[in-house]
């Protein structure tokens, strides 16, 4: 009782939105608990097709394909798309699921330094000998709340004839003027070829993931992507949640704007209090502390004050870069944000993180 959650990926508060919950219940009652099948046998209902169409429309793409998770979407795409004659160039801090997906494919692998455009250019030059090049990056990086320089990446991709893939798990629904993601935020919606994202964070928070992009690519994934072919369809209740979440976001971006204002409030108040917050304008607000033990005892003490946050240390983040990762949500009130800042200030002083 009285504990406020500041460590969920529930950026827009849609996981507990009454209309999202009602949509899930209605889908459960009308379409059943589950399909007991993969999509291509008897696991496709009208709601699956409708959700795929809605996702494609939301991102302004030709088509979309659903998976049980974005981990699966990332596991399935590289192997299906790339051959040993191709190359994939991946940011060194990409999410584990992108790394695993790339491991499964037989393409030539290049890893460029985190958001380092010079290094990416060098690697693209080396990769010119291959048939096809795919640059893969998180749109927003979950540990630091930093955003990939997509404009520069797209310019290089154009120069060296490469495709661009982005993972938008920490961007879909709230980054950009209409919440479409980092591609909209940075004005490159027409330059990104492939988007993978999750339904398990801002879009209702239940589960599920997807790829959206050109129709021939989606057709190929339906034929060849192993997590799609060999894993169960999304349950109707989950489909109902995500579908309603997208409806709400396509009607208005008021929820995303309210979250952005609260993020701004938290970041500016914490900075004024003397903390260093990594990233810029993103609801992932890593409070940088350096020392692993400090991050862990401070997080514990925050809980004693009714604020639920988690300390991250090596190996999840590099040595010496321990932090408490705060995540802001549209459901936080201004008072919640202020209470969190006050608790951080008290706890920071107590443990020597602030003077
Ligand atoms: N990609 C990124 C960047 C993530 O942060 C996550 C989840 O933590 C995933 C992919 C996997 O998403 P899902 O939970 O839908 O499997």
mmCIF file of C-alpha atoms and ligand atoms in Angstrom:
data_model
loop_
_atom_site.group_PDB
_atom_site.id
_atom_site.type_symbol
_atom_site.label_atom_id
_atom_site.label_comp_id
_atom_site.label_asym_id
_atom_site.label_seq_id
_atom_site.Cartn_x
_atom_site.Cartn_y
_atom_site.Cartn_z
ATOM 1 C CA UNK A 1 0.000 0.000 0.000
ATOM 2 C CA UNK A 2 1.171 3.483 -0.803
ATOM 3 C CA UNK A 3 4.032 2.312 -3.011
ATOM 4 C CA UNK A 4 4.414 4.052 -6.394
ATOM 5 C CA UNK A 5 5.908 2.015 -9.236
ATOM 6 C CA UNK A 6 8.677 3.873 -11.095
ATOM 7 C CA UNK A 7 10.286 0.881 -12.815
ATOM 8 C CA UNK A 8 7.685 -0.440 -15.291
ATOM 9 C CA UNK A 9 7.692 -0.049 -19.067
ATOM 10 C CA UNK A 10 4.065 1.085 -18.713
ATOM 11 C CA UNK A 11 4.952 4.442 -20.306
ATOM 12 C CA UNK A 12 1.414 5.444 -21.191
ATOM 13 C CA UNK A 13 -0.406 3.778 -18.319
ATOM 14 C CA UNK A 14 -2.388 1.669 -20.790
ATOM 15 C CA UNK A 15 -1.761 -1.598 -18.889
ATOM 16 C CA UNK A 16 -4.417 -0.507 -16.426
ATOM 17 C CA UNK A 17 -6.556 1.664 -18.726
ATOM 18 C CA UNK A 18 -10.252 0.693 -18.213
ATOM 19 C CA UNK A 19 -10.988 0.635 -21.968
ATOM 20 C CA UNK A 20 -7.973 -1.596 -22.633
ATOM 21 C CA UNK A 21 -9.054 -3.994 -19.891
ATOM 22 C CA UNK A 22 -12.631 -4.033 -21.207
ATOM 23 C CA UNK A 23 -11.409 -4.766 -24.735
ATOM 24 C CA UNK A 24 -9.409 -7.717 -23.403
ATOM 25 C CA UNK A 25 -12.424 -9.121 -21.559
ATOM 26 C CA UNK A 26 -14.644 -8.729 -24.632
ATOM 27 C CA UNK A 27 -12.066 -10.458 -26.861
ATOM 28 C CA UNK A 28 -11.710 -13.264 -24.335
ATOM 29 C CA UNK A 29 -15.465 -13.810 -24.211
ATOM 30 C CA UNK A 30 -16.016 -13.555 -27.953
ATOM 31 C CA UNK A 31 -12.904 -15.290 -29.305
ATOM 32 C CA UNK A 32 -11.946 -17.697 -26.511
ATOM 33 C CA UNK A 33 -8.980 -18.225 -24.208
ATOM 34 C CA UNK A 34 -6.586 -19.290 -26.926
ATOM 35 C CA UNK A 35 -6.191 -20.869 -30.327
ATOM 36 C CA UNK A 36 -4.290 -24.058 -29.462
ATOM 37 C CA UNK A 37 -2.477 -23.605 -32.736
ATOM 38 C CA UNK A 38 0.156 -21.689 -34.626
ATOM 39 C CA UNK A 39 -1.092 -19.027 -37.046
ATOM 40 C CA UNK A 40 -0.929 -20.979 -40.309
ATOM 41 C CA UNK A 41 -2.845 -24.043 -39.088
ATOM 42 C CA UNK A 42 -5.986 -22.857 -37.277
ATOM 43 C CA UNK A 43 -4.558 -19.988 -35.245
ATOM 44 C CA UNK A 44 -5.699 -16.992 -37.262
ATOM 45 C CA UNK A 45 -8.869 -15.120 -36.325
ATOM 46 C CA UNK A 46 -10.220 -11.899 -37.763
ATOM 47 C CA UNK A 47 -8.767 -9.996 -34.782
ATOM 48 C CA UNK A 48 -5.218 -11.118 -35.643
ATOM 49 C CA UNK A 49 -5.584 -9.859 -39.206
ATOM 50 C CA UNK A 50 -7.200 -6.631 -37.976
ATOM 51 C CA UNK A 51 -4.396 -5.982 -35.503
ATOM 52 C CA UNK A 52 -1.733 -6.554 -38.165
ATOM 53 C CA UNK A 53 -3.495 -4.110 -40.443
ATOM 54 C CA UNK A 54 -3.786 -1.572 -37.602
ATOM 55 C CA UNK A 55 -0.098 -1.847 -36.692
ATOM 56 C CA UNK A 56 0.897 -1.264 -40.329
ATOM 57 C CA UNK A 57 -1.417 1.754 -40.506
ATOM 58 C CA UNK A 58 -0.076 3.150 -37.210
ATOM 59 C CA UNK A 59 3.508 3.001 -38.513
ATOM 60 C CA UNK A 60 2.491 3.979 -42.085
ATOM 61 C CA UNK A 61 3.881 0.725 -43.514
ATOM 62 C CA UNK A 62 2.548 -1.759 -46.046
ATOM 63 C CA UNK A 63 2.025 -4.747 -43.776
ATOM 64 C CA UNK A 64 2.789 -6.277 -40.371
ATOM 65 C CA UNK A 65 3.209 -9.711 -38.813
ATOM 66 C CA UNK A 66 2.525 -10.635 -35.178
ATOM 67 C CA UNK A 67 4.758 -12.693 -32.888
ATOM 68 C CA UNK A 68 4.406 -13.941 -29.320
ATOM 69 C CA UNK A 69 6.982 -11.318 -28.289
ATOM 70 C CA UNK A 70 9.416 -8.831 -29.746
ATOM 71 C CA UNK A 71 12.141 -11.205 -28.599
ATOM 72 C CA UNK A 72 10.651 -13.655 -31.126
ATOM 73 C CA UNK A 73 10.329 -10.970 -33.813
ATOM 74 C CA UNK A 74 14.045 -10.225 -33.389
ATOM 75 C CA UNK A 75 14.911 -13.923 -33.261
ATOM 76 C CA UNK A 76 13.047 -14.559 -36.505
ATOM 77 C CA UNK A 77 13.950 -11.744 -38.835
ATOM 78 C CA UNK A 78 17.673 -11.889 -39.541
ATOM 79 C CA UNK A 79 17.793 -15.602 -40.348
ATOM 80 C CA UNK A 80 14.786 -15.294 -42.646
ATOM 81 C CA UNK A 81 16.081 -12.245 -44.480
ATOM 82 C CA UNK A 82 19.858 -12.579 -44.711
ATOM 83 C CA UNK A 83 22.041 -15.170 -46.439
ATOM 84 C CA UNK A 84 25.786 -15.912 -46.121
ATOM 85 C CA UNK A 85 26.307 -13.454 -49.004
ATOM 86 C CA UNK A 86 24.852 -10.568 -46.943
ATOM 87 C CA UNK A 87 26.057 -8.438 -44.035
ATOM 88 C CA UNK A 88 24.474 -7.121 -40.871
ATOM 89 C CA UNK A 89 25.931 -4.141 -38.999
ATOM 90 C CA UNK A 90 24.807 -3.909 -35.383
ATOM 91 C CA UNK A 91 25.252 -1.269 -32.649
ATOM 92 C CA UNK A 92 27.326 -2.829 -29.850
ATOM 93 C CA UNK A 93 24.689 -1.927 -27.238
ATOM 94 C CA UNK A 94 21.722 -3.411 -29.085
ATOM 95 C CA UNK A 95 19.217 -5.396 -27.037
ATOM 96 C CA UNK A 96 20.032 -9.042 -26.262
ATOM 97 C CA UNK A 97 17.243 -10.252 -28.555
ATOM 98 C CA UNK A 98 18.792 -8.473 -31.568
ATOM 99 C CA UNK A 99 22.157 -9.967 -30.680
ATOM 100 C CA UNK A 100 20.618 -13.442 -30.432
ATOM 101 C CA UNK A 101 18.679 -12.982 -33.675
ATOM 102 C CA UNK A 102 21.878 -12.005 -35.465
ATOM 103 C CA UNK A 103 23.678 -15.003 -33.969
ATOM 104 C CA UNK A 104 21.105 -17.270 -35.611
ATOM 105 C CA UNK A 105 21.714 -15.945 -39.119
ATOM 106 C CA UNK A 106 24.555 -16.833 -41.463
ATOM 107 C CA UNK A 107 25.240 -13.312 -42.704
ATOM 108 C CA UNK A 108 28.613 -11.614 -42.173
ATOM 109 C CA UNK A 109 28.532 -9.784 -38.857
ATOM 110 C CA UNK A 110 29.895 -6.319 -38.092
ATOM 111 C CA UNK A 111 29.528 -4.605 -34.715
ATOM 112 C CA UNK A 112 29.964 -0.843 -34.620
ATOM 113 C CA UNK A 113 30.711 1.251 -31.529
ATOM 114 C CA UNK A 114 27.643 2.598 -29.762
ATOM 115 C CA UNK A 115 26.113 5.380 -31.914
ATOM 116 C CA UNK A 116 29.550 6.032 -33.461
ATOM 117 C CA UNK A 117 28.892 7.142 -37.041
ATOM 118 C CA UNK A 118 32.546 7.121 -38.020
ATOM 119 C CA UNK A 119 32.855 3.511 -36.970
ATOM 120 C CA UNK A 120 29.598 2.641 -38.752
ATOM 121 C CA UNK A 121 30.928 4.248 -41.939
ATOM 122 C CA UNK A 122 34.165 2.268 -41.697
ATOM 123 C CA UNK A 123 32.197 -0.955 -41.230
ATOM 124 C CA UNK A 124 29.865 -0.078 -44.132
ATOM 125 C CA UNK A 125 32.909 0.438 -46.360
ATOM 126 C CA UNK A 126 34.262 -2.979 -45.323
ATOM 127 C CA UNK A 127 30.830 -4.498 -45.979
ATOM 128 C CA UNK A 128 30.605 -3.195 -49.563
ATOM 129 C CA UNK A 129 31.829 -6.555 -50.823
ATOM 130 C CA UNK A 130 28.609 -8.247 -49.663
ATOM 131 C CA UNK A 131 25.387 -8.545 -51.639
ATOM 132 C CA UNK A 132 23.092 -6.751 -49.184
ATOM 133 C CA UNK A 133 23.771 -4.667 -46.046
ATOM 134 C CA UNK A 134 21.407 -4.253 -43.100
ATOM 135 C CA UNK A 135 22.115 -1.748 -40.314
ATOM 136 C CA UNK A 136 20.373 -2.817 -37.082
ATOM 137 C CA UNK A 137 19.857 -0.544 -34.106
ATOM 138 C CA UNK A 138 17.596 0.056 -31.151
ATOM 139 C CA UNK A 139 15.637 3.269 -31.765
ATOM 140 C CA UNK A 140 15.882 4.137 -28.062
ATOM 141 C CA UNK A 141 18.364 2.283 -25.850
ATOM 142 C CA UNK A 142 16.789 0.944 -22.680
ATOM 143 C CA UNK A 143 19.721 1.238 -20.285
ATOM 144 C CA UNK A 144 20.673 4.857 -21.024
ATOM 145 C CA UNK A 145 17.490 6.369 -22.448
ATOM 146 C CA UNK A 146 19.537 7.635 -25.410
ATOM 147 C CA UNK A 147 18.213 7.766 -28.952
ATOM 148 C CA UNK A 148 19.970 6.397 -32.040
ATOM 149 C CA UNK A 149 21.098 9.099 -34.512
ATOM 150 C CA UNK A 150 18.738 7.830 -37.183
ATOM 151 C CA UNK A 151 19.187 10.772 -39.541
ATOM 152 C CA UNK A 152 22.918 10.137 -39.769
ATOM 153 C CA UNK A 153 22.408 6.373 -39.930
ATOM 154 C CA UNK A 154 19.956 6.792 -42.820
ATOM 155 C CA UNK A 155 22.350 9.126 -44.664
ATOM 156 C CA UNK A 156 25.125 6.541 -44.378
ATOM 157 C CA UNK A 157 22.738 3.782 -45.380
ATOM 158 C CA UNK A 158 21.846 5.731 -48.502
ATOM 159 C CA UNK A 159 25.501 6.425 -49.312
ATOM 160 C CA UNK A 160 26.500 2.759 -48.917
ATOM 161 C CA UNK A 161 23.290 1.196 -50.222
ATOM 162 C CA UNK A 162 22.147 -0.418 -46.972
ATOM 163 C CA UNK A 163 18.754 -1.129 -45.412
ATOM 164 C CA UNK A 164 17.934 0.109 -41.900
ATOM 165 C CA UNK A 165 16.215 -1.944 -39.182
ATOM 166 C CA UNK A 166 15.100 -0.393 -35.880
ATOM 167 C CA UNK A 167 13.834 -1.947 -32.658
ATOM 168 C CA UNK A 168 11.217 0.431 -31.301
ATOM 169 C CA UNK A 169 10.281 -1.288 -28.035
ATOM 170 C CA UNK A 170 11.100 1.845 -26.010
ATOM 171 C CA UNK A 171 9.644 4.310 -28.515
ATOM 172 C CA UNK A 172 6.405 2.985 -30.039
ATOM 173 C CA UNK A 173 3.383 4.893 -28.816
ATOM 174 C CA UNK A 174 5.121 7.906 -27.344
ATOM 175 C CA UNK A 175 8.175 9.257 -29.209
ATOM 176 C CA UNK A 176 7.562 11.724 -32.041
ATOM 177 C CA UNK A 177 4.740 14.246 -32.508
ATOM 178 C CA UNK A 178 2.150 11.461 -32.964
ATOM 179 C CA UNK A 179 3.851 8.765 -30.912
ATOM 180 C CA UNK A 180 4.926 6.750 -33.963
ATOM 181 C CA UNK A 181 8.473 6.329 -32.655
ATOM 182 C CA UNK A 182 12.049 7.463 -33.149
ATOM 183 C CA UNK A 183 11.660 7.470 -36.933
ATOM 184 C CA UNK A 184 8.885 10.054 -36.605
ATOM 185 C CA UNK A 185 10.782 11.988 -33.909
ATOM 186 C CA UNK A 186 13.810 12.304 -36.192
ATOM 187 C CA UNK A 187 11.896 12.790 -39.446
ATOM 188 C CA UNK A 188 13.018 9.598 -41.195
ATOM 189 C CA UNK A 189 9.811 7.559 -41.372
ATOM 190 C CA UNK A 190 10.261 7.037 -45.111
ATOM 191 C CA UNK A 191 13.897 5.946 -44.764
ATOM 192 C CA UNK A 192 13.605 3.088 -42.284
ATOM 193 C CA UNK A 193 12.863 -0.226 -44.006
ATOM 194 C CA UNK A 194 11.995 -2.492 -41.077
ATOM 195 C CA UNK A 195 10.523 -1.846 -37.628
ATOM 196 C CA UNK A 196 10.271 -4.429 -34.867
ATOM 197 C CA UNK A 197 8.434 -3.529 -31.695
ATOM 198 C CA UNK A 198 6.540 -4.883 -28.704
ATOM 199 C CA UNK A 199 2.970 -4.884 -27.486
ATOM 200 C CA UNK A 200 4.345 -5.598 -24.004
ATOM 201 C CA UNK A 201 5.389 -2.098 -22.978
ATOM 202 C CA UNK A 202 3.522 1.099 -23.953
ATOM 203 C CA UNK A 203 0.835 -0.675 -26.036
ATOM 204 C CA UNK A 204 -1.088 -2.291 -23.204
ATOM 205 C CA UNK A 205 1.815 -4.118 -21.594
ATOM 206 C CA UNK A 206 0.482 -7.662 -21.945
ATOM 207 C CA UNK A 207 2.702 -9.487 -24.450
ATOM 208 C CA UNK A 208 3.353 -9.805 -28.154
ATOM 209 C CA UNK A 209 5.610 -8.285 -30.731
ATOM 210 C CA UNK A 210 5.657 -7.552 -34.436
ATOM 211 C CA UNK A 211 7.570 -6.679 -37.562
ATOM 212 C CA UNK A 212 6.189 -4.013 -39.864
ATOM 213 C CA UNK A 213 7.570 -2.972 -43.236
ATOM 214 C CA UNK A 214 7.283 -3.696 -46.969
ATOM 215 C CA UNK A 215 4.708 -6.320 -47.951
ATOM 216 C CA UNK A 216 7.193 -8.646 -49.706
ATOM 217 C CA UNK A 217 9.276 -8.750 -46.498
ATOM 218 C CA UNK A 218 6.228 -9.600 -44.372
ATOM 219 C CA UNK A 219 5.214 -12.291 -46.900
ATOM 220 C CA UNK A 220 8.717 -13.745 -46.636
ATOM 221 C CA UNK A 221 8.534 -13.794 -42.826
ATOM 222 C CA UNK A 222 5.191 -15.629 -42.947
ATOM 223 C CA UNK A 223 6.885 -18.314 -45.048
ATOM 224 C CA UNK A 224 10.262 -18.507 -43.309
ATOM 225 C CA UNK A 225 10.362 -16.954 -39.848
ATOM 226 C CA UNK A 226 10.701 -19.783 -37.358
ATOM 227 C CA UNK A 227 9.223 -18.179 -34.197
ATOM 228 C CA UNK A 228 6.165 -17.231 -36.315
ATOM 229 C CA UNK A 229 5.826 -20.625 -37.953
ATOM 230 C CA UNK A 230 6.434 -22.779 -34.912
ATOM 231 C CA UNK A 231 4.937 -20.931 -31.945
ATOM 232 C CA UNK A 232 1.348 -20.380 -30.832
ATOM 233 C CA UNK A 233 -0.818 -17.464 -31.964
ATOM 234 C CA UNK A 234 -1.340 -14.529 -29.653
ATOM 235 C CA UNK A 235 -4.288 -15.140 -27.294
ATOM 236 C CA UNK A 236 -7.411 -13.114 -28.109
ATOM 237 C CA UNK A 237 -7.336 -11.133 -24.842
ATOM 238 C CA UNK A 238 -3.808 -9.959 -25.641
ATOM 239 C CA UNK A 239 -4.850 -9.014 -29.168
ATOM 240 C CA UNK A 240 -7.856 -7.133 -27.749
ATOM 241 C CA UNK A 241 -5.615 -5.089 -25.374
ATOM 242 C CA UNK A 242 -3.143 -4.075 -28.057
ATOM 243 C CA UNK A 243 -5.820 -3.262 -30.584
ATOM 244 C CA UNK A 244 -7.608 -0.932 -28.141
ATOM 245 C CA UNK A 245 -4.302 0.664 -27.101
ATOM 246 C CA UNK A 246 -3.598 1.517 -30.748
ATOM 247 C CA UNK A 247 -7.130 2.914 -31.194
ATOM 248 C CA UNK A 248 -6.598 5.214 -28.215
ATOM 249 C CA UNK A 249 -3.239 6.406 -29.557
ATOM 250 C CA UNK A 250 -4.553 6.980 -33.069
ATOM 251 C CA UNK A 251 -7.464 9.038 -31.698
ATOM 252 C CA UNK A 252 -5.269 11.413 -29.720
ATOM 253 C CA UNK A 253 -1.734 11.884 -28.532
ATOM 254 C CA UNK A 254 -2.828 13.547 -25.285
ATOM 255 C CA UNK A 255 -1.636 10.597 -23.175
ATOM 256 C CA UNK A 256 1.832 10.675 -24.765
ATOM 257 C CA UNK A 257 2.035 14.429 -24.280
ATOM 258 C CA UNK A 258 1.126 14.134 -20.613
ATOM 259 C CA UNK A 259 3.876 11.527 -20.166
ATOM 260 C CA UNK A 260 6.384 13.822 -21.928
ATOM 261 C CA UNK A 261 5.488 16.714 -19.589
ATOM 262 C CA UNK A 262 5.978 14.495 -16.533
ATOM 263 C CA UNK A 263 9.305 13.254 -17.895
ATOM 264 C CA UNK A 264 10.393 16.841 -18.296
ATOM 265 C CA UNK A 265 9.282 17.638 -14.727
ATOM 266 C CA UNK A 266 11.234 14.687 -13.306
ATOM 267 C CA UNK A 267 14.388 15.302 -15.335
ATOM 268 C CA UNK A 268 14.563 19.025 -14.563
ATOM 269 C CA UNK A 269 13.790 18.642 -10.834
ATOM 270 C CA UNK A 270 16.318 15.836 -10.399
ATOM 271 C CA UNK A 271 18.991 17.799 -12.263
ATOM 272 C CA UNK A 272 18.270 20.850 -10.106
ATOM 273 C CA UNK A 273 18.620 18.640 -7.022
ATOM 274 C CA UNK A 274 22.143 17.750 -8.177
ATOM 275 C CA UNK A 275 21.675 14.333 -9.814
ATOM 276 C CA UNK A 276 23.010 13.323 -13.217
ATOM 277 C CA UNK A 277 20.290 11.871 -15.427
ATOM 278 C CA UNK A 278 21.448 10.066 -18.546
ATOM 279 C CA UNK A 279 19.718 10.403 -21.939
ATOM 280 C CA UNK A 280 17.563 13.261 -23.143
ATOM 281 C CA UNK A 281 13.771 13.784 -23.077
ATOM 282 C CA UNK A 282 13.131 10.022 -22.754
ATOM 283 C CA UNK A 283 10.910 8.570 -19.986
ATOM 284 C CA UNK A 284 13.764 6.194 -19.191
ATOM 285 C CA UNK A 285 15.634 8.377 -16.708
ATOM 286 C CA UNK A 286 18.774 6.628 -15.449
ATOM 287 C CA UNK A 287 19.961 8.277 -12.219
ATOM 288 C CA UNK A 288 23.710 7.789 -12.586
ATOM 289 C CA UNK A 289 25.441 6.769 -9.349
ATOM 290 C CA UNK A 290 28.568 4.904 -10.462
ATOM 291 C CA UNK A 291 28.938 2.557 -7.518
ATOM 292 C CA UNK A 292 26.972 -0.720 -7.582
ATOM 293 C CA UNK A 293 26.469 -0.909 -3.826
ATOM 294 C CA UNK A 294 25.301 2.694 -3.657
ATOM 295 C CA UNK A 295 22.707 1.998 -6.377
ATOM 296 C CA UNK A 296 21.460 -1.072 -4.538
ATOM 297 C CA UNK A 297 21.195 0.485 -1.027
ATOM 298 C CA UNK A 298 19.624 3.637 -2.389
ATOM 299 C CA UNK A 299 16.994 1.617 -4.291
ATOM 300 C CA UNK A 300 16.215 -0.298 -1.084
ATOM 301 C CA UNK A 301 15.845 2.914 0.877
ATOM 302 C CA UNK A 302 13.631 4.402 -1.842
ATOM 303 C CA UNK A 303 11.263 1.467 -1.349
ATOM 304 C CA UNK A 304 11.168 2.221 2.388
ATOM 305 C CA UNK A 305 9.899 5.641 1.337
ATOM 306 C CA UNK A 306 7.226 4.182 -0.946
ATOM 307 C CA UNK A 307 9.064 4.529 -4.277
ATOM 308 C CA UNK A 308 9.661 1.328 -6.225
ATOM 309 C CA UNK A 309 12.846 1.596 -8.303
ATOM 310 C CA UNK A 310 15.630 -0.838 -9.146
ATOM 311 C CA UNK A 311 19.409 -0.449 -9.147
ATOM 312 C CA UNK A 312 21.282 -1.699 -12.228
ATOM 313 C CA UNK A 313 24.935 -2.674 -12.050
ATOM 314 C CA UNK A 314 27.514 -4.812 -13.875
ATOM 315 C CA UNK A 315 27.009 -7.013 -15.933
ATOM 316 C CA UNK A 316 23.690 -5.391 -16.960
ATOM 317 C CA UNK A 317 25.515 -2.057 -17.415
ATOM 318 C CA UNK A 318 29.289 -1.412 -17.736
ATOM 319 C CA UNK A 319 31.462 -1.501 -14.577
ATOM 320 C CA UNK A 320 31.492 1.845 -12.734
ATOM 321 C CA UNK A 321 28.225 2.933 -14.385
ATOM 322 C CA UNK A 322 25.729 1.667 -11.831
ATOM 323 C CA UNK A 323 22.477 3.541 -11.758
ATOM 324 C CA UNK A 324 18.877 3.525 -10.649
ATOM 325 C CA UNK A 325 16.685 3.433 -13.732
ATOM 326 C CA UNK A 326 13.517 5.455 -13.227
ATOM 327 C CA UNK A 327 10.729 5.118 -15.783
ATOM 328 C CA UNK A 328 8.072 7.777 -16.011
ATOM 329 C CA UNK A 329 4.485 6.953 -16.936
ATOM 330 C CA UNK A 330 1.470 9.000 -17.979
ATOM 331 C CA UNK A 331 -0.336 7.612 -14.920
ATOM 332 C CA UNK A 332 2.081 9.291 -12.522
ATOM 333 C CA UNK A 333 0.614 12.502 -11.127
ATOM 334 C CA UNK A 334 2.752 15.609 -10.671
ATOM 335 C CA UNK A 335 2.582 14.864 -6.925
ATOM 336 C CA UNK A 336 3.940 11.340 -7.549
ATOM 337 C CA UNK A 337 6.849 12.807 -9.503
ATOM 338 C CA UNK A 338 7.568 15.329 -6.760
ATOM 339 C CA UNK A 339 7.373 12.620 -4.103
ATOM 340 C CA UNK A 340 9.895 10.565 -6.072
ATOM 341 C CA UNK A 341 12.292 13.532 -6.402
ATOM 342 C CA UNK A 342 11.973 14.311 -2.675
ATOM 343 C CA UNK A 343 12.695 10.677 -1.769
ATOM 344 C CA UNK A 344 15.744 10.646 -4.076
ATOM 345 C CA UNK A 345 17.021 13.862 -2.516
ATOM 346 C CA UNK A 346 16.668 12.504 1.046
ATOM 347 C CA UNK A 347 18.153 9.121 0.201
ATOM 348 C CA UNK A 348 20.923 10.681 -1.918
ATOM 349 C CA UNK A 349 21.973 12.932 0.984
ATOM 350 C CA UNK A 350 21.818 10.075 3.460
ATOM 351 C CA UNK A 351 24.117 7.861 1.352
ATOM 352 C CA UNK A 352 26.487 10.567 0.168
ATOM 353 C CA UNK A 353 25.329 10.699 -3.479
ATOM 354 C CA UNK A 354 24.440 14.364 -2.914
ATOM 355 C CA UNK A 355 26.380 16.874 -0.781
HETATM 356 N N1 LIG B 1 13.886 -5.184 -27.691
HETATM 357 C C1 LIG B 1 14.109 -4.310 -26.690
HETATM 358 C C2 LIG B 1 14.917 -3.086 -26.978
HETATM 359 C C3 LIG B 1 13.598 -4.553 -25.392
HETATM 360 O O1 LIG B 1 13.834 -3.694 -24.403
HETATM 361 C C4 LIG B 1 12.839 -5.724 -25.174
HETATM 362 C C5 LIG B 1 12.286 -6.055 -23.847
HETATM 363 O O2 LIG B 1 12.836 -5.834 -22.817
HETATM 364 C C6 LIG B 1 12.635 -6.596 -26.242
HETATM 365 C C7 LIG B 1 13.158 -6.308 -27.479
HETATM 366 C C8 LIG B 1 11.815 -7.836 -26.073
HETATM 367 O O3 LIG B 1 10.461 -7.484 -26.021
HETATM 368 P P1 LIG B 1 9.359 -8.548 -25.570
HETATM 369 O O4 LIG B 1 9.187 -8.382 -24.089
HETATM 370 O O5 LIG B 1 8.139 -8.209 -26.359
HETATM 371 O O6 LIG B 1 9.903 -9.893 -25.922
#
